[in-house]
mmCIF file of C-alpha atoms and ligand atoms in Angstrom:
data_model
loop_
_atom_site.group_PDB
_atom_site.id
_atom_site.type_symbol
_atom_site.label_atom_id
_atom_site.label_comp_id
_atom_site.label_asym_id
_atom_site.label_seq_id
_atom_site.Cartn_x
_atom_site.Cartn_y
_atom_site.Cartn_z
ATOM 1 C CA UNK A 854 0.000 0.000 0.000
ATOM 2 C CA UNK A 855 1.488 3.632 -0.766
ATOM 3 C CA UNK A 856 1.033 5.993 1.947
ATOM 4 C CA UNK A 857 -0.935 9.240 1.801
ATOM 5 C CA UNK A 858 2.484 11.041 2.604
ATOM 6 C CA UNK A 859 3.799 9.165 -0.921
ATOM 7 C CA UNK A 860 0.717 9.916 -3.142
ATOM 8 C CA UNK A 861 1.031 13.696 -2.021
ATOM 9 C CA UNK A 862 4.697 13.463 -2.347
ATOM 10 C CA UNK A 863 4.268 12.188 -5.928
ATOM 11 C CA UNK A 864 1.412 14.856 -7.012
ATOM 12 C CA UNK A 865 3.558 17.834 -5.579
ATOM 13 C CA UNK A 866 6.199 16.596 -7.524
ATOM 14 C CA UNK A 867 4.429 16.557 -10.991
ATOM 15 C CA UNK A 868 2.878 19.719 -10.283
ATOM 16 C CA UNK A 869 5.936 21.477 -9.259
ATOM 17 C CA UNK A 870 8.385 19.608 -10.960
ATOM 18 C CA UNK A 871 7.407 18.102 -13.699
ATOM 19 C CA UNK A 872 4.800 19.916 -15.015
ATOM 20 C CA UNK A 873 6.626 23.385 -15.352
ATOM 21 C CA UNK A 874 9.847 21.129 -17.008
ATOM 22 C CA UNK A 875 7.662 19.842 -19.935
ATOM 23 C CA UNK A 876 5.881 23.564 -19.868
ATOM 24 C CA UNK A 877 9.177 25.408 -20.232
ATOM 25 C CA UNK A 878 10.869 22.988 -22.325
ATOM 26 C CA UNK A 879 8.164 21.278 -25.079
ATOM 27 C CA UNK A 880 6.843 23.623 -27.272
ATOM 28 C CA UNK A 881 4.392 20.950 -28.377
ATOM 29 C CA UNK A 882 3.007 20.727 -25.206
ATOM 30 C CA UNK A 883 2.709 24.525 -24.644
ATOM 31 C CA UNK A 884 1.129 24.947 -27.841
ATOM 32 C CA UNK A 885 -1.446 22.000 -26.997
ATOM 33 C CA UNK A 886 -2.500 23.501 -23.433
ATOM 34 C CA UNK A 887 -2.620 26.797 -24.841
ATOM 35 C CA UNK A 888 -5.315 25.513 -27.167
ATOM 36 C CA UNK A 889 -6.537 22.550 -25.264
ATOM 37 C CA UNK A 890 -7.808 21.547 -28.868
ATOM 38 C CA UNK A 891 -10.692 18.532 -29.102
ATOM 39 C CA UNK A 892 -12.586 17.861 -32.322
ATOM 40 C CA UNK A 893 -14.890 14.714 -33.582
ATOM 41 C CA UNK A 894 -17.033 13.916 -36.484
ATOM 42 C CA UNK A 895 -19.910 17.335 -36.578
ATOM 43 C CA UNK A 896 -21.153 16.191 -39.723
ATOM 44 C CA UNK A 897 -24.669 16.324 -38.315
ATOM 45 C CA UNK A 898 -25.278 20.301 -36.392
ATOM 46 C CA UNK A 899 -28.972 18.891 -36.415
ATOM 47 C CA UNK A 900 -28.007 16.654 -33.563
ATOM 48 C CA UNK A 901 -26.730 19.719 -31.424
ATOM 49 C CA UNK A 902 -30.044 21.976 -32.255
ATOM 50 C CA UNK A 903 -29.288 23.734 -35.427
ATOM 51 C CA UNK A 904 -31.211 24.326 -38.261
ATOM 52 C CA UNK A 905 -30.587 24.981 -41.594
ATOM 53 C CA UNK A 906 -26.463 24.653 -40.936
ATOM 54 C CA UNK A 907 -24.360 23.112 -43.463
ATOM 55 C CA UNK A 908 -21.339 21.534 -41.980
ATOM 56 C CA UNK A 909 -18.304 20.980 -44.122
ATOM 57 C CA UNK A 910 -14.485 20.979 -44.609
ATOM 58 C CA UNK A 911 -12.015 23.960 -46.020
ATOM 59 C CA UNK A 912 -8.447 23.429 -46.877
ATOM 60 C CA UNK A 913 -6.719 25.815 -45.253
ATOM 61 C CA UNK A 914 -3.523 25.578 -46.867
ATOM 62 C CA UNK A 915 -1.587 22.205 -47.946
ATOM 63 C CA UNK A 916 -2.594 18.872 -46.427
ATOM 64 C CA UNK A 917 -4.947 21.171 -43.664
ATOM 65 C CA UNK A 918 -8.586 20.849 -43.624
ATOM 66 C CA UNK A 919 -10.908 22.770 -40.826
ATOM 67 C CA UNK A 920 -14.650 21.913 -40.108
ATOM 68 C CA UNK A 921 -16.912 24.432 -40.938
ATOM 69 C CA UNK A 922 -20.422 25.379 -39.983
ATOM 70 C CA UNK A 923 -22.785 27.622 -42.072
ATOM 71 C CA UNK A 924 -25.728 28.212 -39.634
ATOM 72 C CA UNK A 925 -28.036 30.211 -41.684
ATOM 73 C CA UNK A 926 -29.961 32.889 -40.814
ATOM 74 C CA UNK A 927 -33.410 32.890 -39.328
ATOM 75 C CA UNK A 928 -35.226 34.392 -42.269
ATOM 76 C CA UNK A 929 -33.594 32.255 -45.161
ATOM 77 C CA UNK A 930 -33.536 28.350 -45.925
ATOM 78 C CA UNK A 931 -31.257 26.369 -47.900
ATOM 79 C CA UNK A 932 -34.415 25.360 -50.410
ATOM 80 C CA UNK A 933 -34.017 29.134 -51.800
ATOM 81 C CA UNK A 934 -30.618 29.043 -53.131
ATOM 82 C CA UNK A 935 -28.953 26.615 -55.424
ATOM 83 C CA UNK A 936 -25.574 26.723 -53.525
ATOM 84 C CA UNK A 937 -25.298 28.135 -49.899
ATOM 85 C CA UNK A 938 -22.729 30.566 -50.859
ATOM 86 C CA UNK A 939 -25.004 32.360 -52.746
ATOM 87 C CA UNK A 940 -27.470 32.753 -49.410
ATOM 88 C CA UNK A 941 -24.364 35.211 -48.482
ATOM 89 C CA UNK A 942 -24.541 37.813 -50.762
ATOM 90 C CA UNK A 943 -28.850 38.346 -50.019
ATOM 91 C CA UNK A 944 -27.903 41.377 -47.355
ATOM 92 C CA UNK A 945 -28.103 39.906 -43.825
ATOM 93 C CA UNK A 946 -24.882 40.289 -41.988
ATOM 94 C CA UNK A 947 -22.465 37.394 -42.195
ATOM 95 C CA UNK A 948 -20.871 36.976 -38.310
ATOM 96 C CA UNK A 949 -17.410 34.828 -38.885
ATOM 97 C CA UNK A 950 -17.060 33.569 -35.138
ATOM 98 C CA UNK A 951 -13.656 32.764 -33.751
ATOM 99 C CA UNK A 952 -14.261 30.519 -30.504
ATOM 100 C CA UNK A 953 -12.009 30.209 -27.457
ATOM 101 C CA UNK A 954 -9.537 27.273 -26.652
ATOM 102 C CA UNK A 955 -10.827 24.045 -25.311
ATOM 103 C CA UNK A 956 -14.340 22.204 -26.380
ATOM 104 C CA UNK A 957 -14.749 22.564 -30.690
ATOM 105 C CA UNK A 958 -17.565 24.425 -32.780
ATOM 106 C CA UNK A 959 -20.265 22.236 -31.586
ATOM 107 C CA UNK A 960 -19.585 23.496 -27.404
ATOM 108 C CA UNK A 961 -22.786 24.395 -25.746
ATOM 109 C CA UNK A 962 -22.075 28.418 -25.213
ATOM 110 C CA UNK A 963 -21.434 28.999 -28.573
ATOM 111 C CA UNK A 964 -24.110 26.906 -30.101
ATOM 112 C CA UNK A 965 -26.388 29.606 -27.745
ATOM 113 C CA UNK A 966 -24.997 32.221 -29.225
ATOM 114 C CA UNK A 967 -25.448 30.994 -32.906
ATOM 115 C CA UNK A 968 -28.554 30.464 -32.113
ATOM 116 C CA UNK A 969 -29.377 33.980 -30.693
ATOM 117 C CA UNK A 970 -27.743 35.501 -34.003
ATOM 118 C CA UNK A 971 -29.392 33.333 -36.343
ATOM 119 C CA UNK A 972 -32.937 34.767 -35.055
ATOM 120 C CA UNK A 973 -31.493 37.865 -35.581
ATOM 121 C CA UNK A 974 -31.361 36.902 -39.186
ATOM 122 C CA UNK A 975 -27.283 37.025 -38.872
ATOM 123 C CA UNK A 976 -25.395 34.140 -40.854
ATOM 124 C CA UNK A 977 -22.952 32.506 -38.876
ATOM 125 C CA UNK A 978 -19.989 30.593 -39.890
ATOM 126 C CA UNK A 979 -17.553 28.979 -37.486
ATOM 127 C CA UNK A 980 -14.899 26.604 -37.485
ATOM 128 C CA UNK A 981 -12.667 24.513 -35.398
ATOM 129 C CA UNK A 982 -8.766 25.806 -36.163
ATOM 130 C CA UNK A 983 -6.828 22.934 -37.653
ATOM 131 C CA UNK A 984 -6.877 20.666 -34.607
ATOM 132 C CA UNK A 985 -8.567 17.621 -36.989
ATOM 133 C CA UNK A 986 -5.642 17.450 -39.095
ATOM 134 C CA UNK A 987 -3.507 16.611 -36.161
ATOM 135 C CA UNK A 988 -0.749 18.843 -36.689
ATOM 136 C CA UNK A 989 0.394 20.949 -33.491
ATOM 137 C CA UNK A 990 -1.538 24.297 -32.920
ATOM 138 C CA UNK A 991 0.274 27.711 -33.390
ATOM 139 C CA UNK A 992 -0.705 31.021 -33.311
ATOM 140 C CA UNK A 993 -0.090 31.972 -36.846
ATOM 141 C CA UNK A 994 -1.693 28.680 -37.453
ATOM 142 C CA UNK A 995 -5.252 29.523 -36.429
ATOM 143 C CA UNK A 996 -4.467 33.065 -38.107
ATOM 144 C CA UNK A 997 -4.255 31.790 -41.213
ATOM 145 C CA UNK A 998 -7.200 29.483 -40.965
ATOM 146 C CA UNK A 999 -9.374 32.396 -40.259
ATOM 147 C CA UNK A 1000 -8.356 34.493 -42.785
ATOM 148 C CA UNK A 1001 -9.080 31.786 -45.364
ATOM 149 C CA UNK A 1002 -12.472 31.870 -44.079
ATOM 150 C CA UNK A 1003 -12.607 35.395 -44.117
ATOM 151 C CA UNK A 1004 -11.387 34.930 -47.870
ATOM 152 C CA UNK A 1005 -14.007 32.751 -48.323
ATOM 153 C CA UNK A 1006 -17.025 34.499 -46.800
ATOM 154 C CA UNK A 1007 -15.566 37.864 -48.897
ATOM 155 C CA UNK A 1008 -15.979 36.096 -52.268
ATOM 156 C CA UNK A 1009 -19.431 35.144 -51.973
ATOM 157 C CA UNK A 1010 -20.870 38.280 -49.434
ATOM 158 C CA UNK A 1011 -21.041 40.902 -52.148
ATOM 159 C CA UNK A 1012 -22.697 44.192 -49.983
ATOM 160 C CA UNK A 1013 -23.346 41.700 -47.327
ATOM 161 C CA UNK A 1014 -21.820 43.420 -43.583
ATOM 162 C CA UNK A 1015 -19.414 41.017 -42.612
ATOM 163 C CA UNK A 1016 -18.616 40.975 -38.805
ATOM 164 C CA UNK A 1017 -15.991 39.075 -36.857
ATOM 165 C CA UNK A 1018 -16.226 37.882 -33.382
ATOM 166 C CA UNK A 1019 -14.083 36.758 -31.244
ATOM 167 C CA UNK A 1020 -14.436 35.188 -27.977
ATOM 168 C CA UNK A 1021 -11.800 34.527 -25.311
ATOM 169 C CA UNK A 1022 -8.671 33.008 -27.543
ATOM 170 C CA UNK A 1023 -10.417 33.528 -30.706
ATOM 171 C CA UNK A 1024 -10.343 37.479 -29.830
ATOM 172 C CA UNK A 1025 -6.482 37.294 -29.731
ATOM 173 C CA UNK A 1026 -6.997 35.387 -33.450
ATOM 174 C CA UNK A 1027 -9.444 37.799 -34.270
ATOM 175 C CA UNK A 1028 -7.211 41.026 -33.528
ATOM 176 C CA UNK A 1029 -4.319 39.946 -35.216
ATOM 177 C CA UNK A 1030 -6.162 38.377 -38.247
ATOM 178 C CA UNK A 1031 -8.013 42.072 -39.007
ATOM 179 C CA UNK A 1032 -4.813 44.032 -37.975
ATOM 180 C CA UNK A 1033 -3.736 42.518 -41.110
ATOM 181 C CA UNK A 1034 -6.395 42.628 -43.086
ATOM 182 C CA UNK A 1035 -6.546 46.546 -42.524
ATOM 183 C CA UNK A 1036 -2.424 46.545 -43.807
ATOM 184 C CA UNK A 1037 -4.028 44.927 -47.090
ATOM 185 C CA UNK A 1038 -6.942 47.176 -47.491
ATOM 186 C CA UNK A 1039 -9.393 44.188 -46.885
ATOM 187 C CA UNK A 1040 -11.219 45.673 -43.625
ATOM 188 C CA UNK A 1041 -14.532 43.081 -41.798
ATOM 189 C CA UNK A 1042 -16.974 45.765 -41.296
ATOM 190 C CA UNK A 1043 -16.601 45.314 -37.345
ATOM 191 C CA UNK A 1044 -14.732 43.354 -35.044
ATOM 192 C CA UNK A 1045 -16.362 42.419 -31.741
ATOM 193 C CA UNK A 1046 -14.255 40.805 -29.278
ATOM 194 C CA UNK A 1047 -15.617 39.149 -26.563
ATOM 195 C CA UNK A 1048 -14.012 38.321 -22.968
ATOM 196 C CA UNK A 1049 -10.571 39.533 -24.460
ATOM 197 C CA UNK A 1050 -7.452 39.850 -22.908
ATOM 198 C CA UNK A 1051 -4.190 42.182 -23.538
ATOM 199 C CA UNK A 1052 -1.521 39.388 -24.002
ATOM 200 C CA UNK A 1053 -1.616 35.429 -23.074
ATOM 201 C CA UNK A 1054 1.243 36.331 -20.837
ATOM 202 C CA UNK A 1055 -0.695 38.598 -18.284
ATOM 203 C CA UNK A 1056 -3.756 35.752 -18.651
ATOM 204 C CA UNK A 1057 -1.091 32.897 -17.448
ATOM 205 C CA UNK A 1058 0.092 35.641 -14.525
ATOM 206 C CA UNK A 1059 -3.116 36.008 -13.379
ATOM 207 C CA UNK A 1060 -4.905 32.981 -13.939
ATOM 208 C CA UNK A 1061 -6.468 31.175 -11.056
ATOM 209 C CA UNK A 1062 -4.296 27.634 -12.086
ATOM 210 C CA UNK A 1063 -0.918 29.877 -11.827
ATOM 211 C CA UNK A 1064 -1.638 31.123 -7.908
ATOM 212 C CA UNK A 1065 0.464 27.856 -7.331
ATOM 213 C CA UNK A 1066 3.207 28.450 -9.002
ATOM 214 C CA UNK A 1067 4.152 31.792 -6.981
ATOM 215 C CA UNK A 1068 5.907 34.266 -7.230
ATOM 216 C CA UNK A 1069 5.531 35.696 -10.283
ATOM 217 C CA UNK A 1070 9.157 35.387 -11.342
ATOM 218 C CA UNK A 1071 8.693 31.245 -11.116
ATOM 219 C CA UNK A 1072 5.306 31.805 -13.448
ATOM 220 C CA UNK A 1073 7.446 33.690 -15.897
ATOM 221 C CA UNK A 1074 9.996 31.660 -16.110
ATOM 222 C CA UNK A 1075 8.187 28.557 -16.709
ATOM 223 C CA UNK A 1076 5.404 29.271 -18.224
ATOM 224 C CA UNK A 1077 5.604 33.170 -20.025
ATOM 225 C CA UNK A 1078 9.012 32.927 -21.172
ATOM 226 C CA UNK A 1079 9.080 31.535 -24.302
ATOM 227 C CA UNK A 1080 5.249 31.894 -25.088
ATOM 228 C CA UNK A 1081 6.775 34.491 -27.889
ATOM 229 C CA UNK A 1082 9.212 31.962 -29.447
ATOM 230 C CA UNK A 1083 7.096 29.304 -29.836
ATOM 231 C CA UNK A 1084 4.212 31.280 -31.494
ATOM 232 C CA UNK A 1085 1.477 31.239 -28.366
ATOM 233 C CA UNK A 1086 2.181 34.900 -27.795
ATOM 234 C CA UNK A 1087 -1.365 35.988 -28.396
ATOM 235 C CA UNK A 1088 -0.325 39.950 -28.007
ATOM 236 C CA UNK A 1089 -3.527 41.885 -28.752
ATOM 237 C CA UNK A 1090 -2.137 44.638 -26.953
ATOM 238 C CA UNK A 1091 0.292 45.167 -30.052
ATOM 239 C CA UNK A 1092 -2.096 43.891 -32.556
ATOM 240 C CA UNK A 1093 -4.853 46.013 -31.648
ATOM 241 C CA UNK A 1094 -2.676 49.025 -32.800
ATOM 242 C CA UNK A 1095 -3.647 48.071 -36.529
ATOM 243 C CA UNK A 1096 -7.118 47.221 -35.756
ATOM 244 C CA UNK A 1097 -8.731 50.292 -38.138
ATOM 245 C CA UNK A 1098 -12.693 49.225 -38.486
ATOM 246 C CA UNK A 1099 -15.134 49.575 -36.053
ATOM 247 C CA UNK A 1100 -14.316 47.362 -32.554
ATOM 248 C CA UNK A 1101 -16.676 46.568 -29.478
ATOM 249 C CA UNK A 1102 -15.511 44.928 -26.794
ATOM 250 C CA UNK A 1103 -17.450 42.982 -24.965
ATOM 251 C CA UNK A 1104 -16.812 42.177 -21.123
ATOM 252 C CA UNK A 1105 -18.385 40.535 -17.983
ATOM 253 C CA UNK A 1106 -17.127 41.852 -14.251
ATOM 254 C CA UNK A 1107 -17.737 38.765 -12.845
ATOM 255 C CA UNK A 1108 -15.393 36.615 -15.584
ATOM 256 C CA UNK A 1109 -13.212 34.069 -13.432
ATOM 257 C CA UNK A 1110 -10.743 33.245 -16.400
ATOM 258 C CA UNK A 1111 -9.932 36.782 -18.094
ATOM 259 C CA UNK A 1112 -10.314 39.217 -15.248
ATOM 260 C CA UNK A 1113 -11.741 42.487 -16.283
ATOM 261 C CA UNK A 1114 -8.650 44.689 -15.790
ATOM 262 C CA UNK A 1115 -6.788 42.352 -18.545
ATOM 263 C CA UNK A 1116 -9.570 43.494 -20.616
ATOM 264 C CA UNK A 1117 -9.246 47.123 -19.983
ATOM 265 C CA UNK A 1118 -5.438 46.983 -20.659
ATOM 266 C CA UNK A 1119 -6.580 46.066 -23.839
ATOM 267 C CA UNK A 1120 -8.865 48.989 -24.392
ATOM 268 C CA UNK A 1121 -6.428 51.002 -23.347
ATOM 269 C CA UNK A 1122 -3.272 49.686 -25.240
ATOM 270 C CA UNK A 1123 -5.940 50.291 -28.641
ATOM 271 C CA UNK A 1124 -6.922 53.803 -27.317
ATOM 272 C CA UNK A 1125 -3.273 54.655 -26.823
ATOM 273 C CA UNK A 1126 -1.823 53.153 -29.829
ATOM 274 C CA UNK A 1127 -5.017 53.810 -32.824
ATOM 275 C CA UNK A 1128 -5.218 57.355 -34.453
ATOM 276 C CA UNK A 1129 -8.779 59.283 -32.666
ATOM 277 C CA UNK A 1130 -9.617 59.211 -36.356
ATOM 278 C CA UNK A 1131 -10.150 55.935 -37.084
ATOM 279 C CA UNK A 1132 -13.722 54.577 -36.226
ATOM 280 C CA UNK A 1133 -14.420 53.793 -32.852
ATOM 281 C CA UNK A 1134 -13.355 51.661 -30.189
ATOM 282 C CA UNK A 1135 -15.760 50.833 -27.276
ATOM 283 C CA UNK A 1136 -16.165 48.836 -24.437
ATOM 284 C CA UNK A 1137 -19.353 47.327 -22.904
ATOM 285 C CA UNK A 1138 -18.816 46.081 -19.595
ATOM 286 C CA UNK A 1139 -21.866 43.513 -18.196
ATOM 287 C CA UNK A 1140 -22.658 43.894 -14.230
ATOM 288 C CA UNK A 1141 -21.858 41.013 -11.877
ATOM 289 C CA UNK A 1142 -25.296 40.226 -10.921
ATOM 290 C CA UNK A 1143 -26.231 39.264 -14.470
ATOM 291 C CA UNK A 1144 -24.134 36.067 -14.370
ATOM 292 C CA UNK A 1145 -22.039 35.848 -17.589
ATOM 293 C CA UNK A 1146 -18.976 34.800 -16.453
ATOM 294 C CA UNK A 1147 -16.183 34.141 -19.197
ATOM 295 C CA UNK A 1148 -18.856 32.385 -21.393
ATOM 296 C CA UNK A 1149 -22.639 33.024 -21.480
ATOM 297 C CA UNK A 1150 -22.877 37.211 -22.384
ATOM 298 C CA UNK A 1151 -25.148 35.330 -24.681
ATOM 299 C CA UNK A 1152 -27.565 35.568 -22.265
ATOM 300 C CA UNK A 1153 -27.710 39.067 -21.564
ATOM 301 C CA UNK A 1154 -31.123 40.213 -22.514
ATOM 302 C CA UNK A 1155 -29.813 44.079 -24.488
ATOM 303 C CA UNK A 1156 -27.339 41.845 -26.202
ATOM 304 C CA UNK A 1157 -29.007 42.289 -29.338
ATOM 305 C CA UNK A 1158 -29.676 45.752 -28.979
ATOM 306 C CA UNK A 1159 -25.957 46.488 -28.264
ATOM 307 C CA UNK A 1160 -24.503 44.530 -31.068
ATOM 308 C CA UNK A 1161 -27.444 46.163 -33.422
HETATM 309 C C1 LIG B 1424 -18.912 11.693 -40.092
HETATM 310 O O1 LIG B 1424 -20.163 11.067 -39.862
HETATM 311 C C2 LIG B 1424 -20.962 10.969 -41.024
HETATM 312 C C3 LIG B 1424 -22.354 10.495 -40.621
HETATM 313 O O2 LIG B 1424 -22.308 9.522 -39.624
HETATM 314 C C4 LIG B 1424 -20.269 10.031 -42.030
HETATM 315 O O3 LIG B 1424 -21.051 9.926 -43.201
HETATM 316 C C5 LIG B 1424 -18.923 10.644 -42.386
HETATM 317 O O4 LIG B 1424 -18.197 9.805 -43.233
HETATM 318 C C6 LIG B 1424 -18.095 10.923 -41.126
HETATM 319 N N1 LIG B 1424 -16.933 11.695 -41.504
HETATM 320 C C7 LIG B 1424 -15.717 11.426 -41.066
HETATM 321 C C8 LIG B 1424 -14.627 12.342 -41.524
HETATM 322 O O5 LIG B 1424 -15.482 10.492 -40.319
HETATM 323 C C1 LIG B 1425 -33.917 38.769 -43.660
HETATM 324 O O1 LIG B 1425 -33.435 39.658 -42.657
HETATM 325 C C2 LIG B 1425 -32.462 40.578 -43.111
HETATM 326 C C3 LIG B 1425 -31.885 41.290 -41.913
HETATM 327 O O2 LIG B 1425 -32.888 41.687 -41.015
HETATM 328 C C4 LIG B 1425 -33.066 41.514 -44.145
HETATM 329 O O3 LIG B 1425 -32.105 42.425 -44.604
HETATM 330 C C5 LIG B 1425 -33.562 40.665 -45.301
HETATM 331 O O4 LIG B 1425 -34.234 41.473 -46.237
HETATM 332 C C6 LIG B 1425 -34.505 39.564 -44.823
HETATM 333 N N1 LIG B 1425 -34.747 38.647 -45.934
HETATM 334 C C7 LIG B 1425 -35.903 38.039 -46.146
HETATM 335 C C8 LIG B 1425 -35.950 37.124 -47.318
HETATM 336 O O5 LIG B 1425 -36.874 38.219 -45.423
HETATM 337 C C1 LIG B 1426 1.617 41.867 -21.553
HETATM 338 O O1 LIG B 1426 0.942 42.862 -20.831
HETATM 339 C C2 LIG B 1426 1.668 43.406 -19.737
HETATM 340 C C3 LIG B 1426 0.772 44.409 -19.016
HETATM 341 O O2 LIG B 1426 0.297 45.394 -19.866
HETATM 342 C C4 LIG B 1426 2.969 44.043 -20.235
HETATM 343 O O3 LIG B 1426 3.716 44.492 -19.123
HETATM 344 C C5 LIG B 1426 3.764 43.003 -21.020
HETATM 345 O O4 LIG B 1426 4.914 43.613 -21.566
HETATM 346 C C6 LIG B 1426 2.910 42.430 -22.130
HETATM 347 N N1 LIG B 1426 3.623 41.471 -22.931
HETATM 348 C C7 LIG B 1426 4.198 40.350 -22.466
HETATM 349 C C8 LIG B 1426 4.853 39.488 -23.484
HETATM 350 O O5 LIG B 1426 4.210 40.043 -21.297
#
């Protein structure tokens, strides 16, 4: 039998030990718990409540496919249209979401929030970043399997709005993928970014997991360090400087994961760093007692109001 004092002995010594080892020194695994990617077969968005959704698969660039969902807006049906793509260009606005790390497309939070834009008459389409081709994650990775989205949703939308949104991780995608698109003259029409932070850095310094690992110099060393080097840097507080169209950012006070004042040093990096000429930036900030947490602003009733 192992005693309790050898069990504890052993856990303290993977957690404190081992774990911030493999951390600092396998980029693989870094990448992997940055994204805490998991994917299966969402051939069928029927059997997680959506309606008139098309699922299917884009190559992203060589040998990398993503899963896609079209979930199309409340007002149209496939029968109307002799390819879906054409359902883009008939004027309702086309929201490309980018979701957060862990769970896939088909998570419960974001199949609410589909749901909420679709009776809004908004089409959605939203992806899981190239986790199903096995290969290991990488910022610039999921970047560039947005953008070919965004490439793709452009082609088809004609005078269609098209909106990105971001939530959590996906906002850090989101920033850096329209940055660039405003270099290249190819502005979305708005970016919303919900539950962002200013840099993945400050999120593993203040994240509730990290309180073990203090002080803050052990946290950087094992675990910030080389986030830039191994392309999990996730700086939207330099990205954000590029970030020309219209941006709303969208925050709860009560969020556990991203706390608000990582948020506001985002807001305040873009306010700093964006000319006052460019359109606006603004921040929408949703009051503890209305239970959002990282995940469900979804539910707040003047959501659709706001984002209107
Ligand atoms: C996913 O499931 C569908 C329906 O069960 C099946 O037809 C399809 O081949 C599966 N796709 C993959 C990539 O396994
Ligand atoms: C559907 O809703 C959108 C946005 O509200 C509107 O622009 C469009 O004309 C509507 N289309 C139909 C077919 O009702
Ligand atoms: C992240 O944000 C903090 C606070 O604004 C800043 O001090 C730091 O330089 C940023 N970047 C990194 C990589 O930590």
């Amino acid at each position: 039998m192992p005693s309790v004092v050898g069990v504890v002995a052993v856990i303290l010594f993977i957690l404190y030990v081992v774990l911030p080892l493999i951390f600092r020194y396998s980029p693989a695994f870094q990448r992997q718990l940055v994204f805490l990617p998991y994917t299966m077969n969402y051939s069928q968005p029927e059997l997680h409540g959506l309606s008139g959704t098309r699922n299917f698969y884009m190559s992203t660039e060589p040998k990398i496919s993503v899963g896609v969902w079209h979930i199309l807006p409340g007002n149209l049906t496939d029968k109307s249209f002799k390819t879906i793509e054409e359902s883009l260009a008939c004027g309702n606005p086309v929201v490309l979401y980018l979701h957060g790390n862990s769970g896939s497309r088909a998570t419960g939070h974001r199949v609410e929030l589909y749901k909420l834009l679709k009776s809004l008459n908004y089409h959605v389409i939203s992806f899981d970043y190239r986790y199903s081709s096995n290969v290991v994650m990488s910022e610039n990775g999921a970047v560039t399997d947005a953008t070919r989205l965004y490439q793709y949703i452009r082609k088809f939308s004609g005078k269609s709005k098209v909106i990105v949104w971001g939530h959590s991780l996906g906002t850090a995608v989101g920033t850096k993928m329209v940055a660039q698109l405003c270099a290249v003259n190819q502005p979305p029409d708005g970016l919303i970014l919900e539950s962002p932070f200013n840099n993945i850095s400050d999120v593993f310094r203040n994240h509730p997991l990290t309180i073990l690992y203090r002080p803050l110099s052990v946290v950087d060393r094992f675990f910030t360090e080389r986030l830039q080097s191994n392309n999990v840097a996730f700086d939207s507080d330099v990205h954000i400087a590029g970030v020309e169209c219209p941006t709303l950012i969208l925050h709860a006070r009560d969020d556990p994961i991203v706390p608000v004042f990582l948020t506001k040093k985002l807001y305040e990096a873009g306010l700093k760093s964006r000319p006052a000429e460019w359109s606006p930036l603004q921040i929408v900030e949703f009051h503890e007692d209305l239970n959002c947490g990282h995940e469900y602003i979804c539910r707040v009733p003047q959501l659709p109001s706001i984002i209107e």
